[in-house]
Short mmCIF file of C-alpha atoms in Angstrom, two decimals:
data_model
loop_
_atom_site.label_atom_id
_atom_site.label_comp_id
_atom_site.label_asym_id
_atom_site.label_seq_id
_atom_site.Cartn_x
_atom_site.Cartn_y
_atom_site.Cartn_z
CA UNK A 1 -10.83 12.17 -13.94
CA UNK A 2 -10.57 8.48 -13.45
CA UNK A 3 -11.07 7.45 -17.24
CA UNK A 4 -7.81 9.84 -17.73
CA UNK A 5 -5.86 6.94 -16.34
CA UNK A 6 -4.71 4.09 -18.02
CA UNK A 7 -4.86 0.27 -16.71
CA UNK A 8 -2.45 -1.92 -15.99
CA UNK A 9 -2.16 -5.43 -15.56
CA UNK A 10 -1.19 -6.51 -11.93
CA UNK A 11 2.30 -7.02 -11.45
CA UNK A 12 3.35 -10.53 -11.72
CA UNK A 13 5.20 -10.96 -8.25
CA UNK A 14 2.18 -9.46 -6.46
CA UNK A 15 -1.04 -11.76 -8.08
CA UNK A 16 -3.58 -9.33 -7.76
CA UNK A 17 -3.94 -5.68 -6.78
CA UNK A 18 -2.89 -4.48 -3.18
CA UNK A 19 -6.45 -2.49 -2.64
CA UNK A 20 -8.69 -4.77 -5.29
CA UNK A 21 -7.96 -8.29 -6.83
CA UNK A 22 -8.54 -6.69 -10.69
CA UNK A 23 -5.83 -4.19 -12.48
CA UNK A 24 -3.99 -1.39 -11.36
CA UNK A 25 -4.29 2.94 -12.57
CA UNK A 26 -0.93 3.43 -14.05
CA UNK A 27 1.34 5.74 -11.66
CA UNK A 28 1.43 9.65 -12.49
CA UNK A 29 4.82 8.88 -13.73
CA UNK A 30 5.61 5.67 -15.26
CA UNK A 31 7.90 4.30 -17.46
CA UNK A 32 9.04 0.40 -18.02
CA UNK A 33 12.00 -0.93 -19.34
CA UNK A 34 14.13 1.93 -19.95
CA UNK A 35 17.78 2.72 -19.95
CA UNK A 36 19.40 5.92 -18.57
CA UNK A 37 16.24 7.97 -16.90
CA UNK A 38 16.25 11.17 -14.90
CA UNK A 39 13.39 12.59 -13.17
CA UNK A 40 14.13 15.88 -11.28
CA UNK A 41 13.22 19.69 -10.78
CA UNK A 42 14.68 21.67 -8.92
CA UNK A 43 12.94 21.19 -5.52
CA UNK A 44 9.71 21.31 -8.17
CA UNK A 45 5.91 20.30 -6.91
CA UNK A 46 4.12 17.45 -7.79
CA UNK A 47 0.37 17.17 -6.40
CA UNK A 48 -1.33 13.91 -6.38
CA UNK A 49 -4.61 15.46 -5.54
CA UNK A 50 -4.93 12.02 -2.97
CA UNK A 51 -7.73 13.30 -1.28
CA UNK A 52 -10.00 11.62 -3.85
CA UNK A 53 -8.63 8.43 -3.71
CA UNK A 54 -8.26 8.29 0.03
CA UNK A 55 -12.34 8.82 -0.03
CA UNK A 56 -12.92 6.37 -2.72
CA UNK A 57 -10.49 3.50 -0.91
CA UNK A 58 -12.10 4.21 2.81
CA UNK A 59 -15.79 3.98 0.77
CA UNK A 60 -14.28 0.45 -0.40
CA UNK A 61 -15.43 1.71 -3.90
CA UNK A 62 -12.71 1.34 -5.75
CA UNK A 63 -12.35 -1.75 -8.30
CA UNK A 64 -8.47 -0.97 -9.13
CA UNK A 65 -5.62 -0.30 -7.02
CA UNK A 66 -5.16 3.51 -6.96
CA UNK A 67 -2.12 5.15 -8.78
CA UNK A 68 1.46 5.76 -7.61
CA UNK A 69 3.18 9.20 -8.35
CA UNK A 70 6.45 7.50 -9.33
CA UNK A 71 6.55 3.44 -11.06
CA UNK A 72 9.51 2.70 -13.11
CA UNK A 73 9.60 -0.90 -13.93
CA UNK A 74 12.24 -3.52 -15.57
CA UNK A 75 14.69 -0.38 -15.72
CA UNK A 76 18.13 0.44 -15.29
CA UNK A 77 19.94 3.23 -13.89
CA UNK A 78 17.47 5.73 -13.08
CA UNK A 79 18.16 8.75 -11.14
CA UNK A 80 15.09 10.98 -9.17
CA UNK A 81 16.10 14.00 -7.51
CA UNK A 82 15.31 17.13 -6.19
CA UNK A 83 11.46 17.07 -6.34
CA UNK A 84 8.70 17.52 -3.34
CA UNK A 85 6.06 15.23 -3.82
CA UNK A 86 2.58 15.68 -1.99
CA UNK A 87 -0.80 13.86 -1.22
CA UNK A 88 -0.08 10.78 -3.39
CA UNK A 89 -3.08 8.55 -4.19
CA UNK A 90 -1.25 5.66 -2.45
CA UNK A 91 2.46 4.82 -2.68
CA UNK A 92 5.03 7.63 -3.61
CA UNK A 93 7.73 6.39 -5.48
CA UNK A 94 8.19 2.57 -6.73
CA UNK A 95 11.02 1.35 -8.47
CA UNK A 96 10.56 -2.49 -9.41
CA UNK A 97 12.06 -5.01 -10.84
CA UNK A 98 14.75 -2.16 -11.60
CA UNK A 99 18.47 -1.42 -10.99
CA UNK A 100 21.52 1.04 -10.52
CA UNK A 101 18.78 3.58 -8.56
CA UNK A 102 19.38 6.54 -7.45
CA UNK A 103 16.86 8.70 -5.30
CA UNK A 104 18.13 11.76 -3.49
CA UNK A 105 16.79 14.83 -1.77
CA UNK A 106 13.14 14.24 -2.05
CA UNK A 107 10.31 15.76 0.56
CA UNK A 108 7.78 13.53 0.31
CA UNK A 109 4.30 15.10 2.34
CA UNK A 110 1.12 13.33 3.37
CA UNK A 111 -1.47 13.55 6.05
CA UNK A 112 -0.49 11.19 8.92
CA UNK A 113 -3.84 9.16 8.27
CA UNK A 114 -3.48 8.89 4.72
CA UNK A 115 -4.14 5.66 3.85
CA UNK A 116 -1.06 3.76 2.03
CA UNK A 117 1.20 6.86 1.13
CA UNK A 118 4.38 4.99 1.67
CA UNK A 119 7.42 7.39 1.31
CA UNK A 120 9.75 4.99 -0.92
CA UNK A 121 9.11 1.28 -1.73
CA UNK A 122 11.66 -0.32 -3.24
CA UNK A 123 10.79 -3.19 -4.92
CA UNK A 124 12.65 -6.43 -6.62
CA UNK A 125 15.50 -4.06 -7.05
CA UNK A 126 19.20 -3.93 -7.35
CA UNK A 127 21.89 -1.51 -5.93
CA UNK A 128 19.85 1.20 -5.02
CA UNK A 129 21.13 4.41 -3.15
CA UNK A 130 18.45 6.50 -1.12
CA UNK A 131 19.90 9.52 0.74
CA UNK A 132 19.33 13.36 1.91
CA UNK A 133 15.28 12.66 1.99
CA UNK A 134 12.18 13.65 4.01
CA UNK A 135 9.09 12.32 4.59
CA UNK A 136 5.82 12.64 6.31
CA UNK A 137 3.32 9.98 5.59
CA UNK A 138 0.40 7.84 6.57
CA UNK A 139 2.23 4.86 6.08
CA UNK A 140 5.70 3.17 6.10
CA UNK A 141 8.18 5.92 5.33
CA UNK A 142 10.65 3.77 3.38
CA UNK A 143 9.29 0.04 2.32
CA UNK A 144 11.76 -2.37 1.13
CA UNK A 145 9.40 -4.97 -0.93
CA UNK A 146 9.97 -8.08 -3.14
CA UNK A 147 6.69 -9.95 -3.87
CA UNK A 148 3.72 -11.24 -2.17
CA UNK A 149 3.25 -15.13 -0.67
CA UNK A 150 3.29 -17.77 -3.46
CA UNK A 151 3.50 -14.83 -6.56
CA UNK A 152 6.40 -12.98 -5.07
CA UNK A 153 7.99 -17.28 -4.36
CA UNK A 154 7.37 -17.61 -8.14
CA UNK A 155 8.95 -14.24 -9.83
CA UNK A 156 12.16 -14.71 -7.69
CA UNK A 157 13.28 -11.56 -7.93
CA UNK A 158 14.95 -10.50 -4.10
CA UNK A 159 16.04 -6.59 -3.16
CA UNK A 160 19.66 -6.63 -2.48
CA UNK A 161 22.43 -4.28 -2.13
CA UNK A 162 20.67 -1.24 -0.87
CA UNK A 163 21.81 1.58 1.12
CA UNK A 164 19.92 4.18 3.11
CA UNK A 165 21.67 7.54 4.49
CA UNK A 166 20.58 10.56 6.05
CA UNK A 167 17.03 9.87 6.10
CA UNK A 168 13.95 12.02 7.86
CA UNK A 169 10.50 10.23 8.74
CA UNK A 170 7.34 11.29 10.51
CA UNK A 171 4.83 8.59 10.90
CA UNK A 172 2.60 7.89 13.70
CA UNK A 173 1.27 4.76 12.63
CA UNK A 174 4.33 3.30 10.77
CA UNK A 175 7.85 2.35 10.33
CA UNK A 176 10.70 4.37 9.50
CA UNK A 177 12.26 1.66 7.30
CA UNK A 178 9.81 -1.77 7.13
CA UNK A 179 11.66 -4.57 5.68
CA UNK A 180 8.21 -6.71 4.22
CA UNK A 181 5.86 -7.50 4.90
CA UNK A 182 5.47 -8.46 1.05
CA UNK A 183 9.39 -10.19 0.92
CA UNK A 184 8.66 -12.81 -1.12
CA UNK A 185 11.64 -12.64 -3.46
CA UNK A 186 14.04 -12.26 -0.65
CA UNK A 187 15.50 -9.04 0.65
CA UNK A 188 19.41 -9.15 1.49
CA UNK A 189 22.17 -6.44 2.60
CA UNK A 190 20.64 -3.80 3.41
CA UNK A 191 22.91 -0.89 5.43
CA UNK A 192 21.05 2.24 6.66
CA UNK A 193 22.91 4.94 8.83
CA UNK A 194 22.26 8.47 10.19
CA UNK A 195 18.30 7.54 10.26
CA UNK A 196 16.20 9.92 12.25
CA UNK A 197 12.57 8.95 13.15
CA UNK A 198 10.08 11.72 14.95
CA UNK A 199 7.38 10.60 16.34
CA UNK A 200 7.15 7.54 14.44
CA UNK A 201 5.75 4.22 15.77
CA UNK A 202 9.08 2.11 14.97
CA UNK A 203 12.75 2.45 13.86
CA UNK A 204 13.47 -0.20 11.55
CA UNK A 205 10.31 -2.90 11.33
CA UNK A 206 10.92 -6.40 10.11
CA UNK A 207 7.30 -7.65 8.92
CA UNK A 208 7.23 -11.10 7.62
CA UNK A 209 4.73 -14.28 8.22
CA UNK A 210 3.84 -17.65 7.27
CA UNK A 211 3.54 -18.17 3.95
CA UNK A 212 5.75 -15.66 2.55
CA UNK A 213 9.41 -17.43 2.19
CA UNK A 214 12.15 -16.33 1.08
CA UNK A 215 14.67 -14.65 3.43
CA UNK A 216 15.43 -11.38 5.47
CA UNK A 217 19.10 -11.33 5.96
CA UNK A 218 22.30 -9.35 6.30
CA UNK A 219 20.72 -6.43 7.46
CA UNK A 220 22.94 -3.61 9.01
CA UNK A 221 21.84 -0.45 10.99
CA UNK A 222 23.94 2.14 13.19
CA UNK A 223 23.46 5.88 14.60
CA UNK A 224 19.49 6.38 14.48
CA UNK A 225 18.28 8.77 16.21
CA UNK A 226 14.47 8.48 17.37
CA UNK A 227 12.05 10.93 19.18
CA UNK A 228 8.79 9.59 20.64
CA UNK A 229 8.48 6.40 19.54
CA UNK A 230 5.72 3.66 20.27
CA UNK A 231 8.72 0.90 19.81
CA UNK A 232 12.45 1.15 19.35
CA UNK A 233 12.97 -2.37 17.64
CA UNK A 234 9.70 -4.42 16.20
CA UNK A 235 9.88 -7.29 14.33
CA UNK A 236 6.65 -9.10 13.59
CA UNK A 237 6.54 -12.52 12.00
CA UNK A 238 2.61 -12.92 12.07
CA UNK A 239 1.85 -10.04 9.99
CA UNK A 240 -0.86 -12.46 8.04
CA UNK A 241 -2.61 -9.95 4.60
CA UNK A 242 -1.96 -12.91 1.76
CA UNK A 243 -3.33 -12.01 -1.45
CA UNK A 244 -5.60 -15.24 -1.72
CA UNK A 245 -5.90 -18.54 0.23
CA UNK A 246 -3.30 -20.47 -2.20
CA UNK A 247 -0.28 -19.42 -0.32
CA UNK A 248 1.87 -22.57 1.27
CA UNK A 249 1.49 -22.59 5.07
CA UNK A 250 4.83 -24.44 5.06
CA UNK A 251 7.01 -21.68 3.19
CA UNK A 252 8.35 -20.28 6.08
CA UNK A 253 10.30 -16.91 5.95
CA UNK A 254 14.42 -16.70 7.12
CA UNK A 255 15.27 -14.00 9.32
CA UNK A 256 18.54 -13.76 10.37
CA UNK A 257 21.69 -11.59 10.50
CA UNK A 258 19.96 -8.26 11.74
CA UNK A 259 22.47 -6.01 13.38
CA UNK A 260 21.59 -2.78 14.58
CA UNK A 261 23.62 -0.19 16.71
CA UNK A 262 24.04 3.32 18.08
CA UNK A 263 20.95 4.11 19.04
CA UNK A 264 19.47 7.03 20.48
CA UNK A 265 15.68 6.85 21.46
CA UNK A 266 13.81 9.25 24.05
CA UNK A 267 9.83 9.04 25.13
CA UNK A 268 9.43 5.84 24.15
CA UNK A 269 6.77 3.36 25.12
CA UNK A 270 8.03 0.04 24.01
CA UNK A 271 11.65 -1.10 23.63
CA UNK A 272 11.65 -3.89 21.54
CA UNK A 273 8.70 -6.00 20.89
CA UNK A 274 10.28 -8.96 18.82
CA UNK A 275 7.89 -11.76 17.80
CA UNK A 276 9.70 -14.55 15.64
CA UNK A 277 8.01 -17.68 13.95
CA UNK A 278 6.97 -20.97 16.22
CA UNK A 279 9.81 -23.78 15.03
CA UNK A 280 11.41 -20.61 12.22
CA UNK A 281 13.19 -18.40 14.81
CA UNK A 282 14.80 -15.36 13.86
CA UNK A 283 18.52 -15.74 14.31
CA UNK A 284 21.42 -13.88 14.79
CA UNK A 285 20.52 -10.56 15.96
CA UNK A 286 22.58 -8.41 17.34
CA UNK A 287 22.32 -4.82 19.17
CA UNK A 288 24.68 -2.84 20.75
CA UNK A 289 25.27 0.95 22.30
CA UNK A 290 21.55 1.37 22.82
CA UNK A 291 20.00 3.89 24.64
CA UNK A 292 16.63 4.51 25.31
CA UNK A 293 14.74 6.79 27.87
CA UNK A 294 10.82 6.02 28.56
CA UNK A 295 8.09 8.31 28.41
CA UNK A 296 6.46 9.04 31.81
CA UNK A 297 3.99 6.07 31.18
CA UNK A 298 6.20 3.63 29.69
CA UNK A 299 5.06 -0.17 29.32
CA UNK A 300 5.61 -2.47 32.26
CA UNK A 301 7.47 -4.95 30.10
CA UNK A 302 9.97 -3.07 28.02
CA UNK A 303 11.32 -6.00 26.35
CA UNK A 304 8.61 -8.77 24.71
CA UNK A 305 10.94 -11.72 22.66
CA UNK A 306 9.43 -14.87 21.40
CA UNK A 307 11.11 -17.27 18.80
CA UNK A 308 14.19 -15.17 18.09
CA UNK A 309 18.25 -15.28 19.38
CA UNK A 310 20.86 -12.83 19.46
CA UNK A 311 23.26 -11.11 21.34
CA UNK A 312 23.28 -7.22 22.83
CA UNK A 313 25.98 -5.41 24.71
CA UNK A 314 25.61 -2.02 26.24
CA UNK A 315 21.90 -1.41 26.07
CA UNK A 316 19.34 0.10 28.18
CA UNK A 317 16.50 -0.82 29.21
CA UNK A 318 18.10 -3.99 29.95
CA UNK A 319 17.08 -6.86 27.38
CA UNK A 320 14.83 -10.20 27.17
CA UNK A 321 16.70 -13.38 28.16
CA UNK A 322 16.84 -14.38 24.52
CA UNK A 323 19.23 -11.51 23.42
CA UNK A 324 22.36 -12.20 26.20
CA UNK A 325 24.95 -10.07 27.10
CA UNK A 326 27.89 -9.86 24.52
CA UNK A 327 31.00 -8.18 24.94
CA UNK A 328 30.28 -6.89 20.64
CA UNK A 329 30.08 -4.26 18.52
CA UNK A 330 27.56 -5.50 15.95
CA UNK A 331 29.17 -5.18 12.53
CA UNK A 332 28.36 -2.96 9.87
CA UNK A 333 30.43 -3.70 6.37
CA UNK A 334 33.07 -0.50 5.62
CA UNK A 335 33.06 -1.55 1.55
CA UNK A 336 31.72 0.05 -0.55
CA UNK A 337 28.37 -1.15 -2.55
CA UNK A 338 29.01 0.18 -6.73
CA UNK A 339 26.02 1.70 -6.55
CA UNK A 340 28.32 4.32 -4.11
CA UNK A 341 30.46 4.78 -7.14
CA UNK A 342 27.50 6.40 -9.66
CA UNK A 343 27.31 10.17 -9.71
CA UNK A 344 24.10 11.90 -9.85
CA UNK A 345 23.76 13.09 -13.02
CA UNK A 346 21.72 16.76 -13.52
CA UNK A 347 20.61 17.81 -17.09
CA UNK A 348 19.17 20.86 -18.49
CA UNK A 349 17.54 22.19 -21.59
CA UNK A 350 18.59 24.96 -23.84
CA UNK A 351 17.11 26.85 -26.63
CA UNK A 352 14.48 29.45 -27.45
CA UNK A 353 10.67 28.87 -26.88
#
């Protein structure tokens, strides 16, 4: 019952709604500026009943953007665990403009044609630890976000310090981990390890494009472990979908410091298709220990590089010109982030009913 859900303004570093310009449902779950909040259940259900808004969004009927299942906004230390989350109405869980998160062992479920059921989106936040989680989707299966074009320019508010571990994803038609597109407010050190993707389009998916600003950097990546794959490595810098026509065509994103290594990929079509910005190159990539076997009717061109420069050592299919042979192990930073330092906390209730 649509009239069951309250509206919401849009949220500031967006400008308008991501399926309609107007307001937003609130999320199944919300809550906004709280201290201290833990959302768990012992491996308990909840349903979003998507099916409904899937129809309505497809129809183009729908004058809001649909709910979330999880929103916690202008928060701190929040902790969501244990749950199994199905058929969201779009986007799963969203923390924004939040900090000191942590989300552990969640199964998050969707039909692989779902439209928008992103896994975890991440959003304008600080020190966040995702870890021990599943997810089948229709969409991105973890989406690190920090505002949209001139709005997202505006709120300033970048995604840093995150870490990723031990982390499941089945998506077709999506990204394991997409870093954008909407990156507005920056997103910066960012370490993911012991990722495995099956049959997923891409690993880790940089999506950025004219207009947007701001900065992708200091992102580190070692031991994934992918299984049919459309592409290993994608980075896309004309990814285009601005929220009006008053974002600056001369805020152009910075992409640099992306290191990933050892990688295992098998059936694969694409190696690396890695598409960078005319005059804004993407900078200072590096890959190493990469192996990847083709499916039986690979791509004739395995490697596609345009606007970008790095360095890779040890990796097969051999790579574009543009990313040179380096005797390197790309780095990934051994300290430890204080979000790494925060226990999960559990609680319980007591008492007669």
């Amino acid at each position: 019952d649509e009239s069951e859900w309250p509206h919401l303004p849009v949220l500031p570093s967006y400008g308008r709604g991501r399926d309609a310009p107007n307001g937003r449902f609130s999320s199944l779950i919300f809550g906004t500026n709280l201290t201290d909040v833990v959302i768990t259940g012992n491996n308990g259900t909840i349903d979003g009943q998507g099916a409904y808004w899937w129809k309505k969004f497809k129809e183009e009927k729908l004058n809001v953007t649909r709910p979330y299942l999880i929103e916690i906004m202008y928060s701190s230390q929040v902790q969501i665990s244990n749950l199994t989350l199905v058929n969201s109405p779009s986007w799963n869980v969203h923390p924004i403009y939040s900090s000191d998160i942590i989300i552990q062992h969640l199964t998050i479920l969707a039909p692989v044609d779902s439209p928008n059921t992103d896994g975890i989106d991440p959003d304008s936040c600080t020190n966040t630890k995702i870890e021990d989680s599943f997810v089948v989707s229709g969409d991105d299966c973890i989406a690190v976000k920090s505002g949209w074009d001139q709005y997202g320019i505006k709120f300033n508010m970048p995604t840093k310090n995150l870490v990723i571990r031990r982390f499941t994803c089945i998506s077709p038609d999506s990204a394991t981990i997409a870093l954008g597109s909407e990156m507005s407010g920056g997103i910066e050190n960012v370490r993911a390890e012991d990722i495995t993707a099956i049959n997923t389009q891409s690993g880790v998916r940089i999506k950025t494009a004219v207009g947007r600003g701001a900065y992708v950097k200091d992102i580190y990546v070692k031991r994934i472990t992918l299984n049919t794959m459309k592409y290993v490595f994608w980075m896309t810098g004309s990814y285009g979908s601005h929220p009006d026509p008053g974002f600056d065509p001369k805020a152009l994103p910075v992409i640099k410091g992306i290191n990933y290594r050892d990688v295992v990929a098998d059936n694969v079509t694409y190696s690396a298709r890695l598409d960078g910005i005319e005059n804004d190159p993407f900078t200072d990539i590096c890959i190493s220990n990469v192996n990847i076997k083709l499916t039986s009717k690979p791509k004739e061109l395995q490697w596609n590089c345009t606007n970008i420069q790095g360095v890779t050592n040890q990796v097969t299919p051999e790579p574009c010109n543009l990313l040179p042979e380096k005797e390197i192990d790309c780095p990934f930073p051994e300290d430890r982030l204080p979000i790494d330092n925060v226990k999960l906390k559990t609680c319980s209730i007591s008492g007669n009913f």
